[in-house]
mmCIF file of C-alpha atoms in Angstrom:
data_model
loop_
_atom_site.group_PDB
_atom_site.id
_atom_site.type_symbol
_atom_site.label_atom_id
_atom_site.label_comp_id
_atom_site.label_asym_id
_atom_site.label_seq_id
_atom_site.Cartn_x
_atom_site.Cartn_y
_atom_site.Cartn_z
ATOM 1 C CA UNK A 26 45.696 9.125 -171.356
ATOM 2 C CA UNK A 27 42.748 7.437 -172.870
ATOM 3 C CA UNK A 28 39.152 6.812 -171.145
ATOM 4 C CA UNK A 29 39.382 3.510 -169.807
ATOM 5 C CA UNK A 30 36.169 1.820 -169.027
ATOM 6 C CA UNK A 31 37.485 0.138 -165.808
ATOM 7 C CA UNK A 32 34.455 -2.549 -165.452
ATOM 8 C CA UNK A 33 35.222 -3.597 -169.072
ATOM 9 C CA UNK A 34 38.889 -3.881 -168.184
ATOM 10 C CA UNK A 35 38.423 -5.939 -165.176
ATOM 11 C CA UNK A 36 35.557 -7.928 -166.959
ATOM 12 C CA UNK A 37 38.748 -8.920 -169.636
ATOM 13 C CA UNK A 38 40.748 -9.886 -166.699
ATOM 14 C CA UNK A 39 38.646 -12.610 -165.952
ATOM 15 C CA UNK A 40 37.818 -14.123 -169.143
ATOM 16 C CA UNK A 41 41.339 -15.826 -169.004
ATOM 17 C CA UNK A 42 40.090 -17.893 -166.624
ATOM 18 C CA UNK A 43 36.837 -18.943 -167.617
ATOM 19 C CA UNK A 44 38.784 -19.668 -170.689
ATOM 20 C CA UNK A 45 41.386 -21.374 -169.335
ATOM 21 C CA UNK A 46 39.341 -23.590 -167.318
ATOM 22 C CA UNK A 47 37.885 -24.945 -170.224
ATOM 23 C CA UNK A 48 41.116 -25.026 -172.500
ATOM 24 C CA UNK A 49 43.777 -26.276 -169.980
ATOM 25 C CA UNK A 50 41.091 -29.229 -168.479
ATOM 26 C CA UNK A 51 38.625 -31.053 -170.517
ATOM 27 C CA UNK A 52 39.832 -29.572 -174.019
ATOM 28 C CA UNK A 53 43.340 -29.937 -173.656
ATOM 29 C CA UNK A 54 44.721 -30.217 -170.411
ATOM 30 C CA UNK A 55 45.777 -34.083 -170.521
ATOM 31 C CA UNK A 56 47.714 -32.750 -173.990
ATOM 32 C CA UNK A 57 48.879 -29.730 -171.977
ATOM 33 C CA UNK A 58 49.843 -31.505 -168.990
ATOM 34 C CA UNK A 59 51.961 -34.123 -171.463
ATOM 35 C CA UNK A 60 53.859 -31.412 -173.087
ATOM 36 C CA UNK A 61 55.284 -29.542 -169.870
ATOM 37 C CA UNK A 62 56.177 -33.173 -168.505
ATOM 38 C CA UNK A 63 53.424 -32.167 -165.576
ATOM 39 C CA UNK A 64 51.070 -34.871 -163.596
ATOM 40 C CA UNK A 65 48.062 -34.326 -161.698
ATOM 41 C CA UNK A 66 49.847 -34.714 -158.298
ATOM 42 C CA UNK A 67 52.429 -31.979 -159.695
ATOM 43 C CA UNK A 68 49.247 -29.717 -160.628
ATOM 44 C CA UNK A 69 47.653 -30.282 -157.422
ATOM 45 C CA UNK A 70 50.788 -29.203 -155.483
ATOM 46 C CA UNK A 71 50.545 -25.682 -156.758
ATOM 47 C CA UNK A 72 49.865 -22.795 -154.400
ATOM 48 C CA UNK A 73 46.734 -21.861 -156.014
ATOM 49 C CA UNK A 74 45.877 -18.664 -153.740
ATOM 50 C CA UNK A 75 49.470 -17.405 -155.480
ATOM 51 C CA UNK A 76 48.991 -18.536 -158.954
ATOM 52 C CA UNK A 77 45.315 -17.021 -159.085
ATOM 53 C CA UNK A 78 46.128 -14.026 -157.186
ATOM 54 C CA UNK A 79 49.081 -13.419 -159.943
ATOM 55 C CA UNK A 80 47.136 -14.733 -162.697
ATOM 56 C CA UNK A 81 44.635 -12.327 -162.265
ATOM 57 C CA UNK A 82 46.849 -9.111 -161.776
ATOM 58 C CA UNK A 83 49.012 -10.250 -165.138
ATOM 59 C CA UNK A 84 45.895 -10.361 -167.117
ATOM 60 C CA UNK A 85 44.543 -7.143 -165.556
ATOM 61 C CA UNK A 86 47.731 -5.543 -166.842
ATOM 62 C CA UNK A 87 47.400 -7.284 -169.915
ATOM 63 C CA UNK A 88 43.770 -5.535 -170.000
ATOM 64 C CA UNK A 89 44.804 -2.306 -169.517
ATOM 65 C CA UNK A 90 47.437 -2.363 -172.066
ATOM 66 C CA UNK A 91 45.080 -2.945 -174.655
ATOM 67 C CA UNK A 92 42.618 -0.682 -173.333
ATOM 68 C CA UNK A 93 45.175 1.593 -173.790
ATOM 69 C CA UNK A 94 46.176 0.529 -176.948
ATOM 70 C CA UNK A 95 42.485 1.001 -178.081
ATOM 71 C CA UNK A 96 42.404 4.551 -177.184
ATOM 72 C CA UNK A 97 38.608 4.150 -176.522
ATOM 73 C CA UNK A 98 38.040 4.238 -180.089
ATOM 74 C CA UNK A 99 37.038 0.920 -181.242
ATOM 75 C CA UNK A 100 34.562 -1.377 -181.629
ATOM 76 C CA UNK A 101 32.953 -4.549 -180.538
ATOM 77 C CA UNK A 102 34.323 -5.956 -183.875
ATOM 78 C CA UNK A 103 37.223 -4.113 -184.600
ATOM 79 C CA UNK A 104 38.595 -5.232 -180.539
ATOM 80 C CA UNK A 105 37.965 -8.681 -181.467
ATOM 81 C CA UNK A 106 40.263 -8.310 -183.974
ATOM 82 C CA UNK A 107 42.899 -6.469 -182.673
ATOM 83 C CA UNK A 108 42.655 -8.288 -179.813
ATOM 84 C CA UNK A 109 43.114 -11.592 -182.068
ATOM 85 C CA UNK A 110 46.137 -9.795 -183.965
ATOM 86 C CA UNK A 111 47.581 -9.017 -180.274
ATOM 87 C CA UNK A 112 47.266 -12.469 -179.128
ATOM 88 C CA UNK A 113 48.220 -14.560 -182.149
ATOM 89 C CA UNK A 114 50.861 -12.090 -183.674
ATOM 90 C CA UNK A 115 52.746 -11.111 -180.322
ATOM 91 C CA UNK A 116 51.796 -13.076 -177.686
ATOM 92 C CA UNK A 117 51.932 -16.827 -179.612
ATOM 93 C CA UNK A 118 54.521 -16.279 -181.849
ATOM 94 C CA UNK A 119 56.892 -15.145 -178.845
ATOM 95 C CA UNK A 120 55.733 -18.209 -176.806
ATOM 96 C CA UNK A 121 56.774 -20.073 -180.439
ATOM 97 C CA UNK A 122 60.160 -18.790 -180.558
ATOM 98 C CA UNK A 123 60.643 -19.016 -176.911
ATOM 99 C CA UNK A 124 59.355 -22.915 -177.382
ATOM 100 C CA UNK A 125 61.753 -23.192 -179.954
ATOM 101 C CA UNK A 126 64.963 -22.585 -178.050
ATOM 102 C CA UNK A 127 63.413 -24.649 -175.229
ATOM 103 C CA UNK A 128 62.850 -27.396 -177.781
ATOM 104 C CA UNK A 129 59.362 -27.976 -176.290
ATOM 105 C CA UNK A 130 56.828 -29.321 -178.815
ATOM 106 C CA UNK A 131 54.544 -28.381 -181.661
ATOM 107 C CA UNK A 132 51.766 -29.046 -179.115
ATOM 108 C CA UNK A 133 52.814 -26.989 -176.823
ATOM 109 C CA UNK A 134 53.099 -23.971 -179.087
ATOM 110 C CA UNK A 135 49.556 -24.615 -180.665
ATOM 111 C CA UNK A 136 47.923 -25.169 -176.873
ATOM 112 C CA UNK A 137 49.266 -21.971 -174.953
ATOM 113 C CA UNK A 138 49.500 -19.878 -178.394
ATOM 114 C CA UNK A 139 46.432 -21.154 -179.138
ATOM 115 C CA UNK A 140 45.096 -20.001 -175.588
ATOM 116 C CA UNK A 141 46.589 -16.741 -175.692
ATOM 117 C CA UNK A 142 44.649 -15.829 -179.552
ATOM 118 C CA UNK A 143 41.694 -16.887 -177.711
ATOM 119 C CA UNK A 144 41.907 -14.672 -174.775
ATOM 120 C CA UNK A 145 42.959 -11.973 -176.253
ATOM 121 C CA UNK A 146 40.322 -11.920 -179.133
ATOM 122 C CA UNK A 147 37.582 -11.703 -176.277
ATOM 123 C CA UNK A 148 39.580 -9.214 -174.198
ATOM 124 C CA UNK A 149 39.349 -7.043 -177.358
ATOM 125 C CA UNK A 150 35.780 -7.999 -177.884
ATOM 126 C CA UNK A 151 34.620 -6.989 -174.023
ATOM 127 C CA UNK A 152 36.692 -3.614 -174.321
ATOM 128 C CA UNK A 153 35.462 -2.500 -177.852
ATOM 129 C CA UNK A 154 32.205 -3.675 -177.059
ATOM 130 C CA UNK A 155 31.660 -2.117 -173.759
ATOM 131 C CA UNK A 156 30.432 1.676 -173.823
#
């Protein structure tokens, strides 16, 4: 089992959401919103304590796995990349073919994929980068 640097791990749990506040509201959360068919009473109906509480656990999982993936042996830049190969070549092309079946839209795939490169790139940066 690899040396995981725990801080860094949780630190990449949490940049989903910074991210995500940013990318699903003023960036493209009325495009987001559109494409699932979702309002803003909808949104607001949400139990948030559940969504967060899950959102951050999935991510912290997600975290570790690259961690773990890493081996401790990369860095800063190399993470970033990995972690952009991770989240563009696995996680949004499965969201694309799952999209596909669910005939959701081009937007769609480019918003959460897009999302998902994102997160992952800076996951990998944070996890190479902190020693």
């Amino acid at each position: 089992m690899a040396a995981i640097n725990w801080l860094a791990v949780i630190a990449a749990s949490l940049v989903g959401f910074a991210i995500g506040f940013v990318w699903y509201g003023p960036l493209f959360g009325k495009f987001w919103m559109a494409s699932v068919g979702m309002t803003e009473e909808d949104a607001q109906k949400g139990n948030m304590a559940k969504v967060f509480g899950f959102t951050f656990l999935f991510q912290f999982i997600m975290a570790y796995c690259l961690a773990m993936f890493f081996g401790g042996e990369v860095s800063a830049q190399e993470g970033a990349f990995y972690g952009f190969l991770t989240g563009f070549g696995w996680v949004a092309m499965a969201i694309g073919v799952n999209a596909l079946y669910e005939q959701k839209s081009w937007k769609y795939i480019f918003i959460n994929g897009g999302f998902w490169s994102v997160v992952f790139t800076l996951m990998g940066l944070i996890i190479g980068g902190w020693k």
